[in-house]
Amino acid sequence: MSQQTPSKKILNWIWTGIFSVFYPIIMVFSLLFVGVVWVFSTLSWMLTSLVRKIFPNVGKEVAPRPTASRWQSFFKSDNLRIERLLKEEIMFGPAYYKLRAIPDNAEALAKDFFGDFKYPCFDGVLLQKFNTVIPKELPDFDLVFLNLKTGQLKYVETIKSFSWNVEESGRGIVVSWQDGEEQHELRLTQERLLHA
C-alpha cells in the first residue's frame, strides 16, 4: 500500500478544513434559497386563487370557433363569375383551391385543383391547374386557358418550375420559366388560345 507524501497529507488536511468550514455555509444558503422559492410559489398560488374567486373570467381565453371554408370571389367578367374554395395550403408551398363558375357553364373547373394565379387575356383567363397535391412531386402544373364565352377549359402547357413569369409582348403573351439549367419560352396568341 502506497503512502502519501507529506505535501499530499498537508493538502488533504487543508482541503478537509476548507470543506468543513464552508459546508455549513453552503447548506444554509441552499436551504434559504429553497425557502424563498417556496414562499414566492405559495404567494403566487394564493394570489391566483384569490383573483379567480373575485374575477372568474380573467385569464380564460375564449377559443375562436373554427370557421368553415367558404366560397370567395376569384375572378369576374361580364358574363361569368368564378369563385374559389380553399382546400389545402402546403407549408412553404402553394395553396390549392376548388373553383366554380356562376352561371355553371364551366363544368371542367369542378374536377381539378387550381392555384391562386389568374391572368385575363383574349376573352378568357389563364389559370394554374395542379396535376398533383403531393408536396414532394411539386412543382407540376398545367397552364390552362378558360374561354369566358364558352366555358371551355383548354390545356396550354405543362410547367415544372417554381420560377415562371407571364407578360404581354406585342399582340401576344410570353410565358417563360426555368427548368433546372434550361430556359423555356412559350408565345401565346389569340388565335392559338381561342381557335386551335
Coordinates of C-alpha atoms in Angstrom, one line a residue:
M1 CA 0.0 0.0 0.0
S2 CA 1.4 3.3 -1.1
Q3 CA 1.9 6.0 1.5
Q4 CA 1.1 9.7 0.9
T5 CA 3.9 12.2 0.7
P6 CA 3.9 14.9 3.4
S7 CA 2.9 17.5 0.8
K8 CA -0.2 15.5 -0.1
K9 CA -1.1 15.0 3.5
I10 CA -0.9 18.7 4.1
L11 CA -3.0 19.4 1.0
N12 CA -5.6 16.8 2.2
W13 CA -5.7 18.3 5.6
I14 CA -6.2 21.9 4.2
W15 CA -8.9 20.7 1.8
T16 CA -10.8 18.9 4.6
G17 CA -10.6 22.0 6.7
I18 CA -11.9 24.3 4.0
F19 CA -14.7 21.9 3.2
S20 CA -15.6 21.6 6.9
V21 CA -15.7 25.4 7.3
F22 CA -17.7 26.1 4.1
Y23 CA -20.1 23.1 4.1
P24 CA -22.5 24.6 6.7
I25 CA -22.5 28.0 4.9
I26 CA -23.4 26.2 1.6
M27 CA -26.1 24.2 3.3
V28 CA -27.6 27.3 4.9
F29 CA -27.6 29.2 1.6
S30 CA -29.3 26.2 -0.2
L31 CA -32.0 26.0 2.4
L32 CA -32.6 29.7 2.3
F33 CA -32.9 29.6 -1.5
V34 CA -35.3 26.7 -1.4
G35 CA -37.3 28.5 1.3
V36 CA -37.5 31.8 -0.6
V37 CA -38.7 29.9 -3.8
W38 CA -41.3 28.1 -1.7
V39 CA -42.6 31.3 -0.2
F40 CA -42.9 33.1 -3.6
S41 CA -44.5 30.0 -5.1
T42 CA -47.1 29.8 -2.3
L43 CA -47.8 33.5 -2.5
S44 CA -48.3 33.2 -6.3
W45 CA -50.7 30.3 -5.9
M46 CA -52.7 32.1 -3.2
L47 CA -53.0 35.3 -5.3
T48 CA -54.0 33.3 -8.3
S49 CA -56.7 31.6 -6.3
L50 CA -57.9 34.9 -4.9
V51 CA -58.1 36.6 -8.3
R52 CA -60.0 33.6 -9.8
K53 CA -62.6 33.9 -7.0
I54 CA -63.0 37.6 -7.4
F55 CA -62.8 37.7 -11.2
P56 CA -63.9 34.3 -12.5
N57 CA -63.5 35.2 -16.2
V58 CA -60.0 36.7 -16.0
G59 CA -57.3 34.6 -17.7
K60 CA -59.8 32.4 -19.5
E61 CA -59.2 32.7 -23.3
V62 CA -62.2 32.2 -25.4
A63 CA -61.1 29.8 -28.2
P64 CA -62.2 31.1 -31.6
R65 CA -64.8 28.9 -33.2
P66 CA -63.4 27.2 -36.2
T67 CA -64.7 28.8 -39.3
A68 CA -65.6 26.5 -42.2
S69 CA -64.0 27.4 -45.5
R70 CA -66.4 29.3 -47.7
W71 CA -66.5 30.3 -51.3
Q72 CA -64.8 33.6 -52.1
S73 CA -64.8 35.7 -55.3
F74 CA -61.8 34.9 -57.5
F75 CA -62.5 36.4 -60.9
K76 CA -65.3 38.3 -62.5
S77 CA -66.1 39.1 -66.1
D78 CA -69.2 40.5 -67.9
N79 CA -70.9 37.1 -68.3
L80 CA -69.1 34.8 -65.8
R81 CA -68.1 34.9 -62.1
I82 CA -65.5 32.4 -60.7
E83 CA -65.4 31.7 -57.0
R84 CA -62.8 29.7 -55.1
L85 CA -62.8 27.5 -52.0
L86 CA -59.6 26.8 -50.2
K87 CA -58.9 23.1 -49.9
E88 CA -55.3 23.0 -48.5
E89 CA -52.2 25.1 -48.1
I90 CA -48.9 23.3 -48.2
M91 CA -46.3 24.7 -45.8
F92 CA -43.8 26.8 -47.7
G93 CA -45.8 25.9 -50.9
P94 CA -48.9 26.8 -52.8
A95 CA -52.5 26.8 -51.8
Y96 CA -55.0 24.6 -53.6
Y97 CA -58.4 25.8 -54.5
K98 CA -61.6 24.3 -55.9
L99 CA -63.2 26.7 -58.5
R100 CA -66.8 27.1 -59.6
A101 CA -68.3 29.3 -62.2
I102 CA -71.6 31.2 -61.9
P103 CA -73.5 30.6 -64.1
D104 CA -72.3 27.0 -64.1
N105 CA -71.2 26.7 -67.7
A106 CA -67.6 25.8 -67.0
E107 CA -68.0 22.3 -65.6
A108 CA -64.4 21.5 -66.2
L109 CA -63.4 23.7 -63.3
A110 CA -65.1 21.5 -60.7
K111 CA -62.9 18.4 -61.3
D112 CA -59.5 19.8 -60.5
F113 CA -57.4 21.8 -58.1
F114 CA -56.2 25.3 -59.1
G115 CA -53.7 27.8 -57.7
D116 CA -54.3 31.5 -57.0
F117 CA -52.8 32.6 -60.3
K118 CA -55.1 34.3 -62.9
Y119 CA -54.2 36.3 -66.0
P120 CA -57.1 37.7 -68.0
C121 CA -56.4 37.8 -71.8
F122 CA -58.2 37.3 -75.2
D123 CA -61.8 36.9 -73.9
G124 CA -60.6 34.4 -71.3
V125 CA -58.3 33.8 -68.4
L126 CA -55.1 31.8 -67.9
L127 CA -55.2 29.6 -64.8
Q128 CA -52.8 27.3 -62.9
K129 CA -54.2 23.8 -62.7
F130 CA -52.3 21.4 -60.4
N131 CA -51.7 17.8 -61.6
T132 CA -50.9 16.7 -58.1
V133 CA -51.3 17.8 -54.5
I134 CA -48.4 15.7 -53.2
P135 CA -45.7 18.2 -51.9
K136 CA -42.7 16.1 -52.9
E137 CA -43.9 16.0 -56.5
L138 CA -44.2 19.8 -56.9
P139 CA -43.9 21.8 -59.0
D140 CA -46.1 20.1 -61.5
F141 CA -49.0 22.1 -63.0
D142 CA -50.7 22.8 -66.3
L143 CA -51.2 26.3 -67.6
V144 CA -54.8 26.3 -68.9
F145 CA -57.0 28.8 -70.7
L146 CA -60.6 29.3 -69.7
N147 CA -62.7 30.7 -72.5
L148 CA -65.2 33.0 -70.7
K149 CA -67.7 32.9 -73.6
T150 CA -67.9 29.1 -74.0
G151 CA -66.8 27.9 -70.5
Q152 CA -64.3 25.6 -72.2
L153 CA -61.0 24.8 -70.4
K154 CA -58.1 24.4 -72.8
Y155 CA -54.7 22.9 -72.0
V156 CA -51.8 25.2 -72.9
E157 CA -48.5 23.8 -71.4
T158 CA -47.2 21.7 -68.5
I159 CA -44.7 23.7 -66.4
K160 CA -42.5 22.0 -63.8
S161 CA -40.9 25.0 -62.2
F162 CA -41.4 27.4 -59.3
S163 CA -39.8 30.2 -61.3
W164 CA -42.1 31.3 -64.1
N165 CA -43.5 34.5 -65.5
V166 CA -46.3 35.7 -67.8
E167 CA -46.1 39.1 -69.6
E168 CA -47.5 40.9 -72.6
S169 CA -45.4 41.1 -75.7
G170 CA -46.8 43.0 -78.7
R171 CA -50.1 41.4 -79.6
G172 CA -49.5 38.2 -77.6
I173 CA -48.3 36.9 -74.3
V174 CA -45.0 35.3 -73.4
V175 CA -44.8 32.6 -70.7
S176 CA -41.2 31.9 -69.6
W177 CA -39.9 29.5 -67.0
Q178 CA -36.6 27.9 -65.9
D179 CA -36.4 24.1 -65.5
G180 CA -33.0 23.4 -63.9
E181 CA -30.4 24.9 -66.3
E182 CA -32.8 25.2 -69.2
Q183 CA -34.8 28.3 -70.0
H184 CA -38.2 27.8 -71.8
E185 CA -40.4 30.4 -73.5
L186 CA -43.9 30.0 -74.9
R187 CA -45.6 32.6 -77.1
L188 CA -49.4 32.7 -76.9
T189 CA -51.7 34.5 -79.4
Q190 CA -55.4 35.0 -79.5
E191 CA -55.7 32.5 -82.4
R192 CA -53.8 29.8 -80.6
L193 CA -55.9 30.2 -77.4
L194 CA -59.4 30.7 -79.0
H195 CA -59.3 28.8 -82.3
A196 CA -57.0 25.8 -82.0

